[in-house]
Coordinates of C-alpha atoms in Angstrom, one line a residue:
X580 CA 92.1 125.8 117.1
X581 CA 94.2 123.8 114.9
X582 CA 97.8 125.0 114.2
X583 CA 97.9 128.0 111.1
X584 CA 100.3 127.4 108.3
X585 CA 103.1 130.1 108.5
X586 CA 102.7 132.9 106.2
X587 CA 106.0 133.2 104.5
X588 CA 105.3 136.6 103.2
X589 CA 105.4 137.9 106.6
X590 CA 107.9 135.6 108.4
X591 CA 110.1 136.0 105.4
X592 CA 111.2 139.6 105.7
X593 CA 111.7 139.4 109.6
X594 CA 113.9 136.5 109.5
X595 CA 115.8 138.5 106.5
X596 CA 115.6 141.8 109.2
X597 CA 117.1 139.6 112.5
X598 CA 119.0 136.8 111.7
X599 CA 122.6 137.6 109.6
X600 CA 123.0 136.4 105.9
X601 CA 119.3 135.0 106.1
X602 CA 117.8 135.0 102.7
X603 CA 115.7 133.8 100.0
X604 CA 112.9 131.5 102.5
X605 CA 111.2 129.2 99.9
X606 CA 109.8 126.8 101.8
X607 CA 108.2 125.7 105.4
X608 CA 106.9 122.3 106.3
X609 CA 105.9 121.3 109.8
X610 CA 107.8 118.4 111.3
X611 CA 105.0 115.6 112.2
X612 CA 107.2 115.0 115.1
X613 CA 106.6 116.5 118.6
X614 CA 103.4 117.5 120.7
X615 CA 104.4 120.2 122.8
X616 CA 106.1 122.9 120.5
X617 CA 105.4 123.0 116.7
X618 CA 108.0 122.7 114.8
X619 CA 109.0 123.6 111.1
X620 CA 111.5 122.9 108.3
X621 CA 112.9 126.2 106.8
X622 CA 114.0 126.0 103.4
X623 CA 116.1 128.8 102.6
X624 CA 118.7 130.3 99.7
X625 CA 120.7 130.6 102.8
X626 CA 121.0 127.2 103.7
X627 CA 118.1 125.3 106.1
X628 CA 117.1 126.1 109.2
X629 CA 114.7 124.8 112.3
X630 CA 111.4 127.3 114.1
X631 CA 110.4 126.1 116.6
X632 CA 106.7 128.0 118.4
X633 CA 104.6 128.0 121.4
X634 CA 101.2 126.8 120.2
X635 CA 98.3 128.3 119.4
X636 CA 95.0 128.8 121.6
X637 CA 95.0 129.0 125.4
X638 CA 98.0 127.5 127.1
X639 CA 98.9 126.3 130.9
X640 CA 100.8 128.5 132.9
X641 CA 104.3 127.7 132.7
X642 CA 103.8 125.6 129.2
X643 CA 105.4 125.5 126.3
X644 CA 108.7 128.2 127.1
X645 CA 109.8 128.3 123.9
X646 CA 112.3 131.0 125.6
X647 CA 113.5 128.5 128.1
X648 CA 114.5 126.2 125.3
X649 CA 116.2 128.9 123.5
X650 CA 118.3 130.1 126.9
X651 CA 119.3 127.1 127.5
X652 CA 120.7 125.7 124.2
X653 CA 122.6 129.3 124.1
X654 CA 124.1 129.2 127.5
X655 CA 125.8 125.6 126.3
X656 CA 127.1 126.3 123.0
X657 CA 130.6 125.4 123.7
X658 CA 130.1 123.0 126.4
X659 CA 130.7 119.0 126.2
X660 CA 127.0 118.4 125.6
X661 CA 126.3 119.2 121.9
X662 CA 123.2 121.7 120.6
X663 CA 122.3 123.5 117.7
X664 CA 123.3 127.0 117.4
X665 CA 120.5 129.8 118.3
X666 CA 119.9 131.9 115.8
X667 CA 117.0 134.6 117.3
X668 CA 114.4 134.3 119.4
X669 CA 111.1 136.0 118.4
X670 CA 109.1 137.5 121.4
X671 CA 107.3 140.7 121.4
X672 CA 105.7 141.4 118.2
X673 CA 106.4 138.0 116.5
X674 CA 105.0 138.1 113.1
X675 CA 103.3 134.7 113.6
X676 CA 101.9 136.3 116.5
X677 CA 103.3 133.8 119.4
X678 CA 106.9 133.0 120.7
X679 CA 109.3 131.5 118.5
X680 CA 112.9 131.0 117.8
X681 CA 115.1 129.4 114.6
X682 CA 118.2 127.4 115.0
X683 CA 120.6 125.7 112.5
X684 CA 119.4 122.4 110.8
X685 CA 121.8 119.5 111.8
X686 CA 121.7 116.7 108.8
X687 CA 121.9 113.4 111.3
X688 CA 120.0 110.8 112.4
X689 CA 117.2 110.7 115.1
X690 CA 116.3 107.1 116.1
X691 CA 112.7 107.0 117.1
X692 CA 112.6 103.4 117.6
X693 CA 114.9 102.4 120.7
X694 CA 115.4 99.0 119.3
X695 CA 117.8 100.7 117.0
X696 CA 116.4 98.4 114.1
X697 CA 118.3 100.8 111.2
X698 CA 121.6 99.8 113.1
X699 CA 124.1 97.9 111.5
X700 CA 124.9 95.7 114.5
X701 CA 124.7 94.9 117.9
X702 CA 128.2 96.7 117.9
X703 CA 126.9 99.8 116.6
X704 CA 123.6 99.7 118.9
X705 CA 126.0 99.8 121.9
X706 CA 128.0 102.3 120.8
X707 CA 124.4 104.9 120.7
X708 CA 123.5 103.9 123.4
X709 CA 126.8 104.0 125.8
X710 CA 126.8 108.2 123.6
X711 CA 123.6 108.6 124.9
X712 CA 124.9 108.1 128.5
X713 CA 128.3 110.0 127.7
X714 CA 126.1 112.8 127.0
X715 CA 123.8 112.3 129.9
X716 CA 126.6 112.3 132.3
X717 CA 128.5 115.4 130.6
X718 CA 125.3 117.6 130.6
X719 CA 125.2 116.2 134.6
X720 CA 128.7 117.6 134.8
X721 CA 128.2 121.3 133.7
X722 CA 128.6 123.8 135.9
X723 CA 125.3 126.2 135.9
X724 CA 126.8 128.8 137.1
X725 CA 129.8 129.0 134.7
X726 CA 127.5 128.8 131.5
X727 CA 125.2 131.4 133.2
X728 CA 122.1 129.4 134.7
X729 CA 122.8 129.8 138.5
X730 CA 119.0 131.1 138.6
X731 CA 117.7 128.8 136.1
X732 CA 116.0 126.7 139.2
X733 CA 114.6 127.7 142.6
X734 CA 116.4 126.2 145.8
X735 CA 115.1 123.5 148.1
X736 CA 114.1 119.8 147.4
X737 CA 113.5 119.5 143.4
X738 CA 111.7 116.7 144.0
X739 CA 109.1 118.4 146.3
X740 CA 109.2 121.3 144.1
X741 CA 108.6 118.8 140.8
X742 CA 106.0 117.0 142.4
X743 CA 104.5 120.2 143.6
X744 CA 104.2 121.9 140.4
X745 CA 103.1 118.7 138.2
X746 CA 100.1 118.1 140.6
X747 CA 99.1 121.3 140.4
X748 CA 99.5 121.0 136.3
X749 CA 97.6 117.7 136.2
X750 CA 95.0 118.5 138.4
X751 CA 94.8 122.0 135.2
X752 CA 94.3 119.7 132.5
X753 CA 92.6 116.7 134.5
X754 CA 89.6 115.2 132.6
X755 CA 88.0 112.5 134.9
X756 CA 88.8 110.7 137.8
X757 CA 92.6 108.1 137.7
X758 CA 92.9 106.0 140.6
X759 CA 96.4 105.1 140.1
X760 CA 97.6 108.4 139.4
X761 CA 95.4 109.7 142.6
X762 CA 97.6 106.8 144.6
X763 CA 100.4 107.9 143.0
X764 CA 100.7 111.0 144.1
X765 CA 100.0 110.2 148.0
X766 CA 103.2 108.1 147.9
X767 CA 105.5 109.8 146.8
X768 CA 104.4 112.5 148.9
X769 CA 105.1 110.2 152.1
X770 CA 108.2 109.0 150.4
X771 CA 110.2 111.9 149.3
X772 CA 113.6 111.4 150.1
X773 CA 115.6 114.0 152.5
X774 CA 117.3 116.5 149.6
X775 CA 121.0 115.1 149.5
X776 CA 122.4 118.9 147.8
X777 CA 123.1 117.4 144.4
X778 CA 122.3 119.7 141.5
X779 CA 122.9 120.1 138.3
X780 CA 121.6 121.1 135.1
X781 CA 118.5 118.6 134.1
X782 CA 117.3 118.0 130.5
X783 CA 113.7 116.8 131.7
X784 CA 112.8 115.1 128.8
X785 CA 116.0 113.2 128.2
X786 CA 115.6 109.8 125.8
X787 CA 116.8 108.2 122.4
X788 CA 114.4 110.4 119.9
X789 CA 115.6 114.0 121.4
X790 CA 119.1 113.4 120.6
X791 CA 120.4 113.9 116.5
X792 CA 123.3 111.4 115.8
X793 CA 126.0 112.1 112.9
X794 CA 125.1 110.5 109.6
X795 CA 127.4 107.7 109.8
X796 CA 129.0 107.3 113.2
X797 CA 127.4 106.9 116.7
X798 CA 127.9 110.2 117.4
X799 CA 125.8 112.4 119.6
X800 CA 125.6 115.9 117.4
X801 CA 122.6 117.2 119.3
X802 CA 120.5 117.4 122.2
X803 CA 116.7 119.1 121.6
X804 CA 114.2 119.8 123.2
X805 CA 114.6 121.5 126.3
X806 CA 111.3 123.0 127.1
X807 CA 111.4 121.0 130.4
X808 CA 115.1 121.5 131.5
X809 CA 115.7 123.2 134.8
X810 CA 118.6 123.5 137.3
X811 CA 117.8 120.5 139.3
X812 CA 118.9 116.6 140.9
X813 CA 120.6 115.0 138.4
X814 CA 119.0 111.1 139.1
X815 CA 115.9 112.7 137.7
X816 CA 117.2 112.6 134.1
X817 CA 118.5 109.1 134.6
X818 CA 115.6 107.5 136.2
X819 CA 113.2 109.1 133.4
X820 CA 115.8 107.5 131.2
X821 CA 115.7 104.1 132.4
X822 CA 111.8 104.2 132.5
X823 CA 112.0 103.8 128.7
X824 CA 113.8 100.6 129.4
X825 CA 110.2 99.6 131.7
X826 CA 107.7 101.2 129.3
X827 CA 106.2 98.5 126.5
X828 CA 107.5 98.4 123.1
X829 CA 103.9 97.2 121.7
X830 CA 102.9 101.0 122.9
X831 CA 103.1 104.8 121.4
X832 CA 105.9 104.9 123.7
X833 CA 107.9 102.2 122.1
X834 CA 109.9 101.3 124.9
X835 CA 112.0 98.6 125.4
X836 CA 109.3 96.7 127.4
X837 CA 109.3 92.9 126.0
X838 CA 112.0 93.1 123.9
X839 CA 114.9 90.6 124.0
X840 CA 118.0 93.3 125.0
X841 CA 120.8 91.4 125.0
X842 CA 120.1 89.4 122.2
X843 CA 120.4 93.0 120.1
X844 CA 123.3 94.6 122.1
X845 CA 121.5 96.9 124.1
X846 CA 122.0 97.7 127.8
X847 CA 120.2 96.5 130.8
X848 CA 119.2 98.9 133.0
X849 CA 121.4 98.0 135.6
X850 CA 125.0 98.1 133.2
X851 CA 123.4 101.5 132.1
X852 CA 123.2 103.0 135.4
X853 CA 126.4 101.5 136.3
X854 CA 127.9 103.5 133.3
X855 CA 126.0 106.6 133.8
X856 CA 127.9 105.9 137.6
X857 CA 131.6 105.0 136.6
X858 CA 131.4 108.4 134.4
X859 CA 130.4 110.6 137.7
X860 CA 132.8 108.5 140.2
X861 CA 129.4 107.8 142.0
X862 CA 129.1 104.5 144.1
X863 CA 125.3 103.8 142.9
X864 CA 121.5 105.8 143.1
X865 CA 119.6 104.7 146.2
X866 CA 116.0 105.2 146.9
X867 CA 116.1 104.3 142.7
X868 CA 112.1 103.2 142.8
X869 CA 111.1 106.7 144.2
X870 CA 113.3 108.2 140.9
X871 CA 111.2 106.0 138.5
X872 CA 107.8 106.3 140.0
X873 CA 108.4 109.8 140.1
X874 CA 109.3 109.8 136.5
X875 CA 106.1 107.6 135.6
X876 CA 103.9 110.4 137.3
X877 CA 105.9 113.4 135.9
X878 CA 105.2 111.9 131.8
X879 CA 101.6 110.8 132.8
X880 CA 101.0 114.1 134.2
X881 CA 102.5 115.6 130.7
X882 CA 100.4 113.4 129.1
X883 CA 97.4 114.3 130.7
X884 CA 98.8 117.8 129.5
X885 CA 98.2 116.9 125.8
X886 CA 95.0 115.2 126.2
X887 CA 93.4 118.2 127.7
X888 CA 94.7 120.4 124.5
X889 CA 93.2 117.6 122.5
X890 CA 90.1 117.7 123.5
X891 CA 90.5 121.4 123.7
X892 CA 91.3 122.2 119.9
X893 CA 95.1 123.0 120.9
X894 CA 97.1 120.0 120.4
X895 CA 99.8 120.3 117.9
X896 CA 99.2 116.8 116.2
X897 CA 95.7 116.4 117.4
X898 CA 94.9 112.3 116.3
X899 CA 97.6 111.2 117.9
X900 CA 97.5 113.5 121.0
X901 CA 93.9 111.5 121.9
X902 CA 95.9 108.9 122.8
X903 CA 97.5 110.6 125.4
X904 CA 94.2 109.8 127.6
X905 CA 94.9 106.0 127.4
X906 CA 98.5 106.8 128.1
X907 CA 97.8 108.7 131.5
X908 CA 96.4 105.4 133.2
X909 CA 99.2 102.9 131.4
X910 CA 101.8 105.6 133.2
X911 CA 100.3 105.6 136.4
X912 CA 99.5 101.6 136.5
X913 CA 102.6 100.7 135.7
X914 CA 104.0 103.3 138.5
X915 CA 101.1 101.5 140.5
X916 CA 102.6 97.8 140.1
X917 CA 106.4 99.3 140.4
X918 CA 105.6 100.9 144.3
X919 CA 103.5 97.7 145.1
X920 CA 106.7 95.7 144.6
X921 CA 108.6 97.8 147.0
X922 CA 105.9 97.5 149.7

């Protein structure tokens, strides 16, 4: 089933009916962006504005909670780590007929390219990137039971409850048979590290492209896209972050894989970390290539996710969500070569 245009005759008059000084919709236009949750442009008398939907057809348990998202981003309005203000969230009887909610637009910048090629200068490449960690290490310092999400996780290891939960989801949507991601899973079964009682607030999805920087400044003005956020072990977040830094450039993933860092300002992995450190007063990560393989298998297992809806009808951009199969065994080689090197 391929995604429905909105009907703005119907979406109109509800949006004019919940959200205060809403008025006049003219126009919607999907984002291409984004494979999870659809997303659309809202053109309005009132100003501009952001849906964002479960999709259509048949969906994995757990999937796609639009509502998380929404809870979330409203529990940290007025926190250090910068979102876009909720506006409603559509649930029972949604006019479009699935889970929704709208949010203010925010006129900024979202690099999708981590190379930061549309920077200025080395100087200015930096600067994102050492926001990016600011931000990462002020969303690791909330306090989740001040802003209301004390049950926004379940207790015990979050690793074992992660790896628990993404197995089960890959083996949902598997389509055929991945060694690597079979051998993957074993170890870090028989290397999950003893739970060391750090928790915090975790984005899930956290990298370059699901942050919006102000116009003209390296700025962070928002953090999206929390469909995957949870109350959970901080080093997650980092360790998915710094697998961007491992993933190849010459992919769909445009990492930062064969690229010459330091010759365009950028971090290493290590002086990231070591920021992302200094900010917490922590002395370092250990057991750091149990974080990353764990976050290779967590995004293949996602990925796997998309391919399934692909092949399904149910993907939200369905070309480029067939190449999500592919994806699924570079993730898990690369996962594959990174445990090999600690044996």
């Amino acid at each position: 089933m391929s995604d429905p245009v909105l009907d703005q005759a119907v979406l109109a008059p509800y949006l004019e009916a919940n959200i205060p000084g809403f008025s006049g919709l003219a126009a919607v236009e999907k984002f291409k962006s984004g494979q999870s949750n659809p997303t659309y442009l809202l053109t309005a008398a009132s100003g501009r504005y952001v849906l964002r939907a479960k999709p259509p057809g048949q969906l994995l348990k757990s999937a796609h909670q639009v509502d998380r998202e929404f809870r979330v981003m409203s529990a940290l309005a007025g926190t250090a780590v910068p979102v876009p203000a909720m506006l409603h969230l559509s649930a029972e009887g949604s006019p479009i007929g699935r889970m929704f909610y709208v949010m203010d637009f925010l006129d900024g910048r979202i690099f999708w390219d981590p190379a930061l090629p549309e920077a200025g200068d080395n100087d200015e490449r930096a600067a994102i990137y050492d926001a990016m960690n600011d931000t990462l290490a002020a969303l690791h310092e909330v306090d989740v039971e001040t802003v209301g999400l004390g049950d926004f996780g379940r207790p015990g290891n979050y690793f074992e409850r992660q790896l628990a939960r993404w197995t089960s989801q890959y083996r949902a949507s598997e389509t055929g048979t991945v060694a690597d991601m079979d051998r993957l899973i074993a170890w870090l079964e028989t290397h999950m590290p003893v739970d060391d009682g750090r928790i915090s607030l975790v984005h899930g999805d956290y990298r370059l492209d699901n942050l919006i920087f102000a116009p003209d400044r390296p700025t962070v003005l928002a953090v999206l896209d929390w469909e995957l956020s949870t109350s959970g072990h901080p080093f997650a977040d980092i360790a998915y972050q710094c697998m961007q830094w491992r993933l190849p450039h010459a992919s769909g993933f445009r990492g930062l894989g064969g690229i010459d860092r330091s010759a365009l300002g950028l971090p290493s992995e290590e002086d990231y970390v070591a920021a992302y450190c200094r900010r917490r007063g922590l002395t370092g990560i250990g057991n750091w290539t149990f974080f990353l393989a764990f976050s290779f298998f967590r995004l293949a297992a996602i990925c796997q996710g998309v391919f399934k809806r692909a092949l399904d009808g149910n993907a939200s951009n369905p070309e480029k969500a067939k190449t999500y199969g592919e994806a699924v065994k570079l993730l898990s080689c690369l996962a594959a070569e990174l445990i090999d090197r600690e044996a």
